[in-house]
JSON list of C-alpha atoms in Angstrom, two decimals:
[
{"chain": "A", "resi": 8, "resn": "ALA", "atom": "CA", "xyz": [-11.00, 1.87, 10.70]},
{"chain": "A", "resi": 9, "resn": "GLY", "atom": "CA", "xyz": [-9.36, 2.95, 14.38]},
{"chain": "A", "resi": 10, "resn": "GLY", "atom": "CA", "xyz": [-9.76, 1.81, 17.74]},
{"chain": "A", "resi": 11, "resn": "ALA", "atom": "CA", "xyz": [-13.36, 0.84, 17.15]},
{"chain": "A", "resi": 12, "resn": "LEU", "atom": "CA", "xyz": [-11.13, -2.19, 15.12]},
{"chain": "A", "resi": 13, "resn": "GLU", "atom": "CA", "xyz": [-9.20, -2.61, 16.99]},
{"chain": "A", "resi": 14, "resn": "SER", "atom": "CA", "xyz": [-11.65, -3.64, 20.21]},
{"chain": "A", "resi": 15, "resn": "VAL", "atom": "CA", "xyz": [-14.08, -5.62, 17.72]},
{"chain": "A", "resi": 16, "resn": "MET", "atom": "CA", "xyz": [-11.15, -7.82, 16.28]},
{"chain": "A", "resi": 17, "resn": "ALA", "atom": "CA", "xyz": [-9.25, -8.07, 20.29]},
{"chain": "A", "resi": 18, "resn": "ASP", "atom": "CA", "xyz": [-12.39, -10.01, 21.31]},
{"chain": "A", "resi": 19, "resn": "PRO", "atom": "CA", "xyz": [-12.79, -13.50, 20.05]},
{"chain": "A", "resi": 20, "resn": "LYS", "atom": "CA", "xyz": [-16.17, -13.10, 21.69]},
{"chain": "A", "resi": 21, "resn": "ASN", "atom": "CA", "xyz": [-17.30, -10.30, 19.79]},
{"chain": "A", "resi": 22, "resn": "PRO", "atom": "CA", "xyz": [-20.51, -11.15, 17.62]},
{"chain": "A", "resi": 23, "resn": "ILE", "atom": "CA", "xyz": [-19.33, -9.03, 14.87]},
{"chain": "A", "resi": 24, "resn": "VAL", "atom": "CA", "xyz": [-15.76, -11.81, 15.00]},
{"chain": "A", "resi": 25, "resn": "LYS", "atom": "CA", "xyz": [-18.22, -14.51, 15.20]},
{"chain": "A", "resi": 26, "resn": "ALA", "atom": "CA", "xyz": [-19.85, -13.58, 12.39]},
{"chain": "A", "resi": 27, "resn": "TRP", "atom": "CA", "xyz": [-16.83, -13.22, 9.97]},
{"chain": "A", "resi": 28, "resn": "ASN", "atom": "CA", "xyz": [-16.06, -16.53, 11.58]},
{"chain": "A", "resi": 29, "resn": "ASP", "atom": "CA", "xyz": [-19.26, -18.20, 10.50]},
{"chain": "A", "resi": 30, "resn": "LEU", "atom": "CA", "xyz": [-19.31, -16.77, 7.13]},
{"chain": "A", "resi": 31, "resn": "GLY", "atom": "CA", "xyz": [-15.77, -18.24, 6.06]},
{"chain": "A", "resi": 32, "resn": "PHE", "atom": "CA", "xyz": [-14.01, -14.86, 5.25]},
{"chain": "A", "resi": 33, "resn": "ARG", "atom": "CA", "xyz": [-10.46, -15.56, 4.94]},
{"chain": "A", "resi": 34, "resn": "HIS", "atom": "CA", "xyz": [-8.83, -13.06, 3.54]},
{"chain": "A", "resi": 35, "resn": "PHE", "atom": "CA", "xyz": [-9.01, -9.45, 5.71]},
{"chain": "A", "resi": 36, "resn": "TYR", "atom": "CA", "xyz": [-8.21, -5.99, 4.01]},
{"chain": "A", "resi": 37, "resn": "LEU", "atom": "CA", "xyz": [-5.19, -4.49, 6.07]},
{"chain": "A", "resi": 38, "resn": "GLU", "atom": "CA", "xyz": [-5.13, -0.69, 4.73]},
{"chain": "A", "resi": 39, "resn": "THR", "atom": "CA", "xyz": [-3.80, 1.08, 7.59]},
{"chain": "A", "resi": 40, "resn": "ILE", "atom": "CA", "xyz": [-0.47, -0.18, 7.02]},
{"chain": "A", "resi": 41, "resn": "ASP", "atom": "CA", "xyz": [2.18, 2.67, 6.27]},
{"chain": "A", "resi": 42, "resn": "GLY", "atom": "CA", "xyz": [-0.75, 5.18, 7.23]},
{"chain": "A", "resi": 43, "resn": "LYS", "atom": "CA", "xyz": [-3.12, 7.77, 6.55]},
{"chain": "A", "resi": 44, "resn": "SER", "atom": "CA", "xyz": [-3.10, 11.20, 7.48]},
{"chain": "A", "resi": 45, "resn": "ASP", "atom": "CA", "xyz": [-6.86, 11.08, 9.02]},
{"chain": "A", "resi": 46, "resn": "ARG", "atom": "CA", "xyz": [-6.08, 7.66, 10.41]},
{"chain": "A", "resi": 47, "resn": "GLN", "atom": "CA", "xyz": [-3.71, 6.03, 13.23]},
{"chain": "A", "resi": 48, "resn": "PRO", "atom": "CA", "xyz": [-0.43, 4.41, 11.27]},
{"chain": "A", "resi": 49, "resn": "LEU", "atom": "CA", "xyz": [-0.03, 0.45, 12.35]},
{"chain": "A", "resi": 50, "resn": "VAL", "atom": "CA", "xyz": [3.89, 1.91, 11.24]},
{"chain": "A", "resi": 51, "resn": "GLU", "atom": "CA", "xyz": [5.81, 5.06, 11.10]},
{"chain": "A", "resi": 52, "resn": "PRO", "atom": "CA", "xyz": [9.22, 4.99, 10.34]},
{"chain": "A", "resi": 53, "resn": "THR", "atom": "CA", "xyz": [11.44, 7.50, 12.20]},
{"chain": "A", "resi": 54, "resn": "ARG", "atom": "CA", "xyz": [15.28, 7.90, 11.73]},
{"chain": "A", "resi": 55, "resn": "GLY", "atom": "CA", "xyz": [17.90, 7.19, 13.94]},
{"chain": "A", "resi": 56, "resn": "PRO", "atom": "CA", "xyz": [21.09, 9.58, 15.28]},
{"chain": "A", "resi": 57, "resn": "ASP", "atom": "CA", "xyz": [23.13, 7.77, 11.83]},
{"chain": "A", "resi": 58, "resn": "GLY", "atom": "CA", "xyz": [20.31, 9.15, 9.21]},
{"chain": "A", "resi": 59, "resn": "LYS", "atom": "CA", "xyz": [18.28, 5.21, 9.03]},
{"chain": "A", "resi": 60, "resn": "LEU", "atom": "CA", "xyz": [15.53, 4.27, 9.12]},
{"chain": "A", "resi": 61, "resn": "VAL", "atom": "CA", "xyz": [13.65, 3.25, 12.45]},
{"chain": "A", "resi": 62, "resn": "ILE", "atom": "CA", "xyz": [11.09, 0.99, 12.27]},
{"chain": "A", "resi": 63, "resn": "ASP", "atom": "CA", "xyz": [9.13, 0.11, 15.23]},
{"chain": "A", "resi": 64, "resn": "PHE", "atom": "CA", "xyz": [6.46, -2.79, 14.12]},
{"chain": "A", "resi": 65, "resn": "THR", "atom": "CA", "xyz": [4.49, -2.81, 17.85]},
{"chain": "A", "resi": 66, "resn": "GLU", "atom": "CA", "xyz": [1.23, -1.72, 16.63]},
{"chain": "A", "resi": 67, "resn": "LEU", "atom": "CA", "xyz": [1.75, -3.51, 12.88]},
{"chain": "A", "resi": 68, "resn": "ASP", "atom": "CA", "xyz": [2.33, -7.34, 14.79]},
{"chain": "A", "resi": 69, "resn": "LYS", "atom": "CA", "xyz": [-0.49, -6.57, 17.23]},
{"chain": "A", "resi": 70, "resn": "ARG", "atom": "CA", "xyz": [-3.49, -6.21, 14.57]},
{"chain": "A", "resi": 71, "resn": "VAL", "atom": "CA", "xyz": [-1.72, -9.04, 12.48]},
{"chain": "A", "resi": 72, "resn": "GLN", "atom": "CA", "xyz": [-1.99, -11.45, 15.64]},
{"chain": "A", "resi": 73, "resn": "GLN", "atom": "CA", "xyz": [-5.64, -10.48, 15.77]},
{"chain": "A", "resi": 74, "resn": "ILE", "atom": "CA", "xyz": [-6.44, -10.93, 12.55]},
{"chain": "A", "resi": 75, "resn": "VAL", "atom": "CA", "xyz": [-4.65, -14.13, 12.23]},
{"chain": "A", "resi": 76, "resn": "ARG", "atom": "CA", "xyz": [-5.47, -15.62, 15.43]},
{"chain": "A", "resi": 77, "resn": "ASN", "atom": "CA", "xyz": [-9.34, -14.17, 15.98]},
{"chain": "A", "resi": 78, "resn": "LEU", "atom": "CA", "xyz": [-10.53, -13.79, 12.75]},
{"chain": "A", "resi": 79, "resn": "LYS", "atom": "CA", "xyz": [-8.69, -16.89, 11.06]},
{"chain": "A", "resi": 80, "resn": "ALA", "atom": "CA", "xyz": [-7.72, -14.74, 8.31]},
{"chain": "A", "resi": 81, "resn": "ARG", "atom": "CA", "xyz": [-4.27, -13.52, 6.62]},
{"chain": "A", "resi": 82, "resn": "PRO", "atom": "CA", "xyz": [-4.25, -9.97, 6.03]},
{"chain": "A", "resi": 83, "resn": "HIS", "atom": "CA", "xyz": [-4.56, -8.71, 1.81]},
{"chain": "A", "resi": 84, "resn": "VAL", "atom": "CA", "xyz": [-1.61, -6.08, 2.82]},
{"chain": "A", "resi": 85, "resn": "TYR", "atom": "CA", "xyz": [-2.24, -2.12, 1.43]},
{"chain": "A", "resi": 86, "resn": "LEU", "atom": "CA", "xyz": [1.59, -1.01, 0.81]},
{"chain": "A", "resi": 87, "resn": "GLY", "atom": "CA", "xyz": [1.26, 2.62, -0.73]},
{"chain": "A", "resi": 88, "resn": "HIS", "atom": "CA", "xyz": [1.18, 5.59, 0.76]},
{"chain": "A", "resi": 89, "resn": "VAL", "atom": "CA", "xyz": [4.55, 7.09, 1.22]},
{"chain": "A", "resi": 90, "resn": "PRO", "atom": "CA", "xyz": [5.68, 7.56, 5.66]},
{"chain": "A", "resi": 91, "resn": "ARG", "atom": "CA", "xyz": [6.57, 11.75, 6.00]},
{"chain": "A", "resi": 92, "resn": "VAL", "atom": "CA", "xyz": [10.08, 10.69, 6.19]},
{"chain": "A", "resi": 93, "resn": "LEU", "atom": "CA", "xyz": [10.31, 9.31, 2.98]},
{"chain": "A", "resi": 94, "resn": "SER", "atom": "CA", "xyz": [8.14, 11.25, 0.82]},
{"chain": "A", "resi": 95, "resn": "SER", "atom": "CA", "xyz": [9.74, 14.08, -1.33]},
{"chain": "A", "resi": 96, "resn": "ARG", "atom": "CA", "xyz": [6.99, 16.40, 0.39]},
{"chain": "A", "resi": 97, "resn": "PRO", "atom": "CA", "xyz": [6.89, 15.84, 4.32]},
{"chain": "A", "resi": 98, "resn": "ASP", "atom": "CA", "xyz": [5.96, 19.30, 5.08]},
{"chain": "A", "resi": 99, "resn": "ASP", "atom": "CA", "xyz": [2.74, 19.05, 2.64]},
{"chain": "A", "resi": 100, "resn": "PRO", "atom": "CA", "xyz": [-0.50, 17.79, 4.13]},
{"chain": "A", "resi": 101, "resn": "SER", "atom": "CA", "xyz": [-0.59, 15.46, 1.15]},
{"chain": "A", "resi": 102, "resn": "TYR", "atom": "CA", "xyz": [2.48, 13.83, 1.71]},
{"chain": "A", "resi": 103, "resn": "MET", "atom": "CA", "xyz": [1.79, 10.28, 1.46]},
{"chain": "A", "resi": 104, "resn": "VAL", "atom": "CA", "xyz": [1.29, 10.48, -2.36]},
{"chain": "A", "resi": 105, "resn": "TYR", "atom": "CA", "xyz": [3.94, 12.77, -3.68]},
{"chain": "A", "resi": 106, "resn": "ALA", "atom": "CA", "xyz": [6.78, 9.99, -4.53]},
{"chain": "A", "resi": 107, "resn": "PRO", "atom": "CA", "xyz": [8.83, 9.25, -2.39]},
{"chain": "A", "resi": 108, "resn": "ARG", "atom": "CA", "xyz": [12.97, 10.97, -2.09]},
{"chain": "A", "resi": 109, "resn": "ASP", "atom": "CA", "xyz": [14.40, 8.19, -2.75]},
{"chain": "A", "resi": 110, "resn": "LEU", "atom": "CA", "xyz": [12.75, 4.62, -4.67]},
{"chain": "A", "resi": 111, "resn": "ARG", "atom": "CA", "xyz": [15.89, 2.51, -3.35]},
{"chain": "A", "resi": 112, "resn": "GLU", "atom": "CA", "xyz": [14.82, 3.48, -0.08]},
{"chain": "A", "resi": 113, "resn": "TRP", "atom": "CA", "xyz": [11.16, 3.20, -0.68]},
{"chain": "A", "resi": 114, "resn": "SER", "atom": "CA", "xyz": [11.69, -0.17, -2.16]},
{"chain": "A", "resi": 115, "resn": "ASP", "atom": "CA", "xyz": [13.81, -1.39, 1.14]},
{"chain": "A", "resi": 116, "resn": "TYR", "atom": "CA", "xyz": [10.84, -0.15, 3.44]},
{"chain": "A", "resi": 117, "resn": "VAL", "atom": "CA", "xyz": [8.59, -1.90, 1.95]},
{"chain": "A", "resi": 118, "resn": "GLY", "atom": "CA", "xyz": [10.68, -5.11, 1.97]},
{"chain": "A", "resi": 119, "resn": "GLU", "atom": "CA", "xyz": [11.33, -4.97, 5.74]},
{"chain": "A", "resi": 120, "resn": "ILE", "atom": "CA", "xyz": [7.51, -4.87, 6.41]},
{"chain": "A", "resi": 121, "resn": "VAL", "atom": "CA", "xyz": [7.25, -7.53, 4.13]},
{"chain": "A", "resi": 122, "resn": "SER", "atom": "CA", "xyz": [10.01, -9.38, 5.50]},
{"chain": "A", "resi": 123, "resn": "ARG", "atom": "CA", "xyz": [8.02, -8.81, 9.21]},
{"chain": "A", "resi": 124, "resn": "LEU", "atom": "CA", "xyz": [5.65, -10.54, 7.97]},
{"chain": "A", "resi": 125, "resn": "VAL", "atom": "CA", "xyz": [7.62, -13.74, 6.36]},
{"chain": "A", "resi": 126, "resn": "PHE", "atom": "CA", "xyz": [9.96, -14.10, 9.92]},
{"chain": "A", "resi": 127, "resn": "LYS", "atom": "CA", "xyz": [7.53, -12.70, 12.54]},
{"chain": "A", "resi": 128, "resn": "HIS", "atom": "CA", "xyz": [4.56, -13.95, 11.86]},
{"chain": "A", "resi": 129, "resn": "GLY", "atom": "CA", "xyz": [4.82, -17.00, 8.87]},
{"chain": "A", "resi": 130, "resn": "LEU", "atom": "CA", "xyz": [2.81, -15.35, 6.61]},
{"chain": "A", "resi": 131, "resn": "LYS", "atom": "CA", "xyz": [4.91, -16.01, 3.10]},
{"chain": "A", "resi": 132, "resn": "GLY", "atom": "CA", "xyz": [2.60, -15.49, -0.17]},
{"chain": "A", "resi": 133, "resn": "LEU", "atom": "CA", "xyz": [0.11, -13.00, 0.69]},
{"chain": "A", "resi": 134, "resn": "TYR", "atom": "CA", "xyz": [-1.70, -10.74, -1.38]},
{"chain": "A", "resi": 135, "resn": "TYR", "atom": "CA", "xyz": [-0.22, -7.01, -2.19]},
{"chain": "A", "resi": 136, "resn": "HIS", "atom": "CA", "xyz": [-1.45, -4.19, -4.05]},
{"chain": "A", "resi": 137, "resn": "SER", "atom": "CA", "xyz": [0.62, -0.78, -4.49]},
{"chain": "A", "resi": 138, "resn": "LEU", "atom": "CA", "xyz": [-1.39, 2.83, -4.16]},
{"chain": "A", "resi": 139, "resn": "GLY", "atom": "CA", "xyz": [-4.69, 2.67, -6.12]},
{"chain": "A", "resi": 140, "resn": "GLU", "atom": "CA", "xyz": [-6.69, 5.17, -8.57]},
{"chain": "A", "resi": 141, "resn": "PRO", "atom": "CA", "xyz": [-2.87, 7.16, -10.07]},
{"chain": "A", "resi": 142, "resn": "ASP", "atom": "CA", "xyz": [-5.11, 8.46, -12.46]},
{"chain": "A", "resi": 143, "resn": "HIS", "atom": "CA", "xyz": [-6.83, 11.08, -9.73]},
{"chain": "A", "resi": 144, "resn": "SER", "atom": "CA", "xyz": [-4.94, 14.20, -8.31]},
{"chain": "A", "resi": 145, "resn": "ASP", "atom": "CA", "xyz": [-6.11, 12.96, -5.01]},
{"chain": "A", "resi": 146, "resn": "SER", "atom": "CA", "xyz": [-4.70, 9.80, -4.98]},
{"chain": "A", "resi": 147, "resn": "TRP", "atom": "CA", "xyz": [-0.98, 10.42, -6.71]},
{"chain": "A", "resi": 148, "resn": "LYS", "atom": "CA", "xyz": [0.80, 13.78, -7.11]},
{"chain": "A", "resi": 149, "resn": "GLY", "atom": "CA", "xyz": [3.97, 12.40, -7.94]},
{"chain": "A", "resi": 150, "resn": "SER", "atom": "CA", "xyz": [6.45, 14.70, -8.34]},
{"chain": "A", "resi": 151, "resn": "GLY", "atom": "CA", "xyz": [4.05, 17.51, -8.32]},
{"chain": "A", "resi": 152, "resn": "ALA", "atom": "CA", "xyz": [4.30, 17.47, -12.10]},
{"chain": "A", "resi": 153, "resn": "THR", "atom": "CA", "xyz": [1.13, 18.55, -13.70]},
{"chain": "A", "resi": 154, "resn": "ASP", "atom": "CA", "xyz": [1.46, 16.48, -17.21]},
{"chain": "A", "resi": 155, "resn": "ALA", "atom": "CA", "xyz": [-0.66, 13.93, -17.07]},
{"chain": "A", "resi": 156, "resn": "GLN", "atom": "CA", "xyz": [2.12, 11.65, -19.05]},
{"chain": "A", "resi": 157, "resn": "GLN", "atom": "CA", "xyz": [4.74, 12.74, -16.26]},
{"chain": "A", "resi": 158, "resn": "LEU", "atom": "CA", "xyz": [2.95, 10.99, -13.63]},
{"chain": "A", "resi": 159, "resn": "LEU", "atom": "CA", "xyz": [1.95, 8.67, -15.01]},
{"chain": "A", "resi": 160, "resn": "LYS", "atom": "CA", "xyz": [6.20, 7.85, -15.90]},
{"chain": "A", "resi": 161, "resn": "GLU", "atom": "CA", "xyz": [6.61, 8.70, -12.40]},
{"chain": "A", "resi": 162, "resn": "HIS", "atom": "CA", "xyz": [3.73, 6.41, -10.74]},
{"chain": "A", "resi": 163, "resn": "VAL", "atom": "CA", "xyz": [4.65, 2.96, -12.82]},
{"chain": "A", "resi": 164, "resn": "THR", "atom": "CA", "xyz": [8.00, 3.63, -12.15]},
{"chain": "A", "resi": 165, "resn": "PHE", "atom": "CA", "xyz": [7.00, 3.97, -8.04]},
{"chain": "A", "resi": 166, "resn": "TYR", "atom": "CA", "xyz": [4.96, 0.63, -8.62]},
{"chain": "A", "resi": 167, "resn": "GLY", "atom": "CA", "xyz": [8.27, -1.10, -9.66]},
{"chain": "A", "resi": 168, "resn": "ALA", "atom": "CA", "xyz": [9.86, -0.01, -6.58]},
{"chain": "A", "resi": 169, "resn": "THR", "atom": "CA", "xyz": [7.15, -1.26, -4.76]},
{"chain": "A", "resi": 170, "resn": "TYR", "atom": "CA", "xyz": [6.80, -5.09, -6.76]},
{"chain": "A", "resi": 171, "resn": "ALA", "atom": "CA", "xyz": [10.86, -5.30, -6.29]},
{"chain": "A", "resi": 172, "resn": "GLY", "atom": "CA", "xyz": [11.02, -5.02, -2.17]},
{"chain": "A", "resi": 173, "resn": "ILE", "atom": "CA", "xyz": [7.65, -6.71, -1.26]},
{"chain": "A", "resi": 174, "resn": "LYS", "atom": "CA", "xyz": [9.41, -9.45, -4.35]},
{"chain": "A", "resi": 175, "resn": "ALA", "atom": "CA", "xyz": [12.69, -9.53, -3.04]},
{"chain": "A", "resi": 176, "resn": "ALA", "atom": "CA", "xyz": [11.91, -9.78, 1.24]},
{"chain": "A", "resi": 177, "resn": "ASP", "atom": "CA", "xyz": [9.14, -12.74, -0.22]},
{"chain": "A", "resi": 178, "resn": "PRO", "atom": "CA", "xyz": [9.43, -14.23, -3.81]},
{"chain": "A", "resi": 179, "resn": "SER", "atom": "CA", "xyz": [6.05, -16.20, -3.45]},
{"chain": "A", "resi": 180, "resn": "ALA", "atom": "CA", "xyz": [3.71, -12.64, -3.09]},
{"chain": "A", "resi": 181, "resn": "ARG", "atom": "CA", "xyz": [1.19, -11.84, -5.21]},
{"chain": "A", "resi": 182, "resn": "VAL", "atom": "CA", "xyz": [1.34, -8.44, -6.03]},
{"chain": "A", "resi": 183, "resn": "GLY", "atom": "CA", "xyz": [-1.61, -6.78, -7.93]},
{"chain": "A", "resi": 184, "resn": "GLY", "atom": "CA", "xyz": [-2.73, -3.08, -7.90]},
{"chain": "A", "resi": 185, "resn": "PRO", "atom": "CA", "xyz": [-3.05, -0.71, -8.73]},
{"chain": "A", "resi": 186, "resn": "ALA", "atom": "CA", "xyz": [-6.90, 0.12, -9.85]},
{"chain": "A", "resi": 187, "resn": "THR", "atom": "CA", "xyz": [-7.58, 2.95, -11.57]},
{"chain": "A", "resi": 188, "resn": "MET", "atom": "CA", "xyz": [-10.97, 5.26, -10.77]},
{"chain": "A", "resi": 189, "resn": "ASN", "atom": "CA", "xyz": [-11.97, 4.29, -14.31]},
{"chain": "A", "resi": 190, "resn": "TRP", "atom": "CA", "xyz": [-11.11, 1.84, -17.34]},
{"chain": "A", "resi": 191, "resn": "GLN", "atom": "CA", "xyz": [-11.20, 4.59, -19.37]},
{"chain": "A", "resi": 192, "resn": "ARG", "atom": "CA", "xyz": [-12.66, 8.14, -19.41]},
{"chain": "A", "resi": 193, "resn": "THR", "atom": "CA", "xyz": [-16.00, 9.55, -20.38]},
{"chain": "A", "resi": 194, "resn": "LYS", "atom": "CA", "xyz": [-17.79, 12.61, -20.06]},
{"chain": "A", "resi": 195, "resn": "TRP", "atom": "CA", "xyz": [-18.29, 11.59, -16.28]},
{"chain": "A", "resi": 196, "resn": "THR", "atom": "CA", "xyz": [-15.04, 10.93, -15.28]},
{"chain": "A", "resi": 197, "resn": "LEU", "atom": "CA", "xyz": [-13.28, 13.68, -16.70]},
{"chain": "A", "resi": 198, "resn": "GLU", "atom": "CA", "xyz": [-10.89, 13.96, -13.97]},
{"chain": "A", "resi": 199, "resn": "ALA", "atom": "CA", "xyz": [-9.18, 10.92, -14.42]},
{"chain": "A", "resi": 200, "resn": "ARG", "atom": "CA", "xyz": [-5.94, 11.32, -15.85]},
{"chain": "A", "resi": 201, "resn": "PHE", "atom": "CA", "xyz": [-5.52, 8.72, -18.15]},
{"chain": "A", "resi": 202, "resn": "GLU", "atom": "CA", "xyz": [-7.05, 5.16, -18.60]},
{"chain": "A", "resi": 203, "resn": "LEU", "atom": "CA", "xyz": [-6.29, 1.87, -17.40]},
{"chain": "A", "resi": 204, "resn": "ARG", "atom": "CA", "xyz": [-4.82, 1.27, -20.69]},
{"chain": "A", "resi": 205, "resn": "ASP", "atom": "CA", "xyz": [-2.39, 4.09, -21.03]},
{"chain": "A", "resi": 206, "resn": "TRP", "atom": "CA", "xyz": [-0.98, 2.35, -17.08]},
{"chain": "A", "resi": 207, "resn": "ILE", "atom": "CA", "xyz": [-0.78, -1.08, -18.24]},
{"chain": "A", "resi": 208, "resn": "ALA", "atom": "CA", "xyz": [0.77, 0.34, -21.53]},
{"chain": "A", "resi": 209, "resn": "ALA", "atom": "CA", "xyz": [3.63, 2.70, -19.49]},
{"chain": "A", "resi": 210, "resn": "LEU", "atom": "CA", "xyz": [4.16, -0.15, -17.31]},
{"chain": "A", "resi": 211, "resn": "VAL", "atom": "CA", "xyz": [5.22, -3.28, -20.65]},
{"chain": "A", "resi": 212, "resn": "ARG", "atom": "CA", "xyz": [7.48, 0.44, -21.60]},
{"chain": "A", "resi": 213, "resn": "HIS", "atom": "CA", "xyz": [8.98, 0.36, -18.43]},
{"chain": "A", "resi": 214, "resn": "ASN", "atom": "CA", "xyz": [9.37, -3.97, -17.70]},
{"chain": "A", "resi": 215, "resn": "ALA", "atom": "CA", "xyz": [11.19, -3.32, -21.55]},
{"chain": "A", "resi": 216, "resn": "ALA", "atom": "CA", "xyz": [13.25, -0.67, -20.75]},
{"chain": "A", "resi": 217, "resn": "LEU", "atom": "CA", "xyz": [14.89, -3.02, -17.65]},
{"chain": "A", "resi": 218, "resn": "SER", "atom": "CA", "xyz": [15.17, -6.25, -19.55]},
{"chain": "A", "resi": 219, "resn": "PRO", "atom": "CA", "xyz": [18.64, -7.10, -20.97]}
]
């Protein structure tokens, strides 16, 4: 939500902050944690001279402190969009919805963010969710494939890597998502490439393949 939201949250006497606390809300949706093309990212990793990821947590720390101290809430963290430095299509305007170049590195990156929330801010057991509406072409492009079943398989694999990174850093984390655009295709949602039940079935197959 940008600077306007920051200015509101930074002032505990702001009427909006007071109203928030009076209403008793206890969770704040933290969406811009890894950035989108039209927003200022809270975390935007770069690569150091050795090729390893360098993560500046300054903006994330500031936002989390505002949520905890001023709003008396816990962040509900969205971890879905892929940073440019990790994307398989870094030069594409929609780089953040393409699959990561390296899923292991993506999983480690997710784990670093969760570890920061746990050890810096003492926030264990937060709610997390992964990239939403993968059935829509604007929300998930995977490897760039055009086949719906291939994109579905790629997204389930991406979700699994995200889940693994979160849980490795905080076993008590509650991981949900993704929400699909619609639970089933209708004449009104023909752009949906697959249904929610397709995604769930694909996840079951994926988990079965990982089981010993």
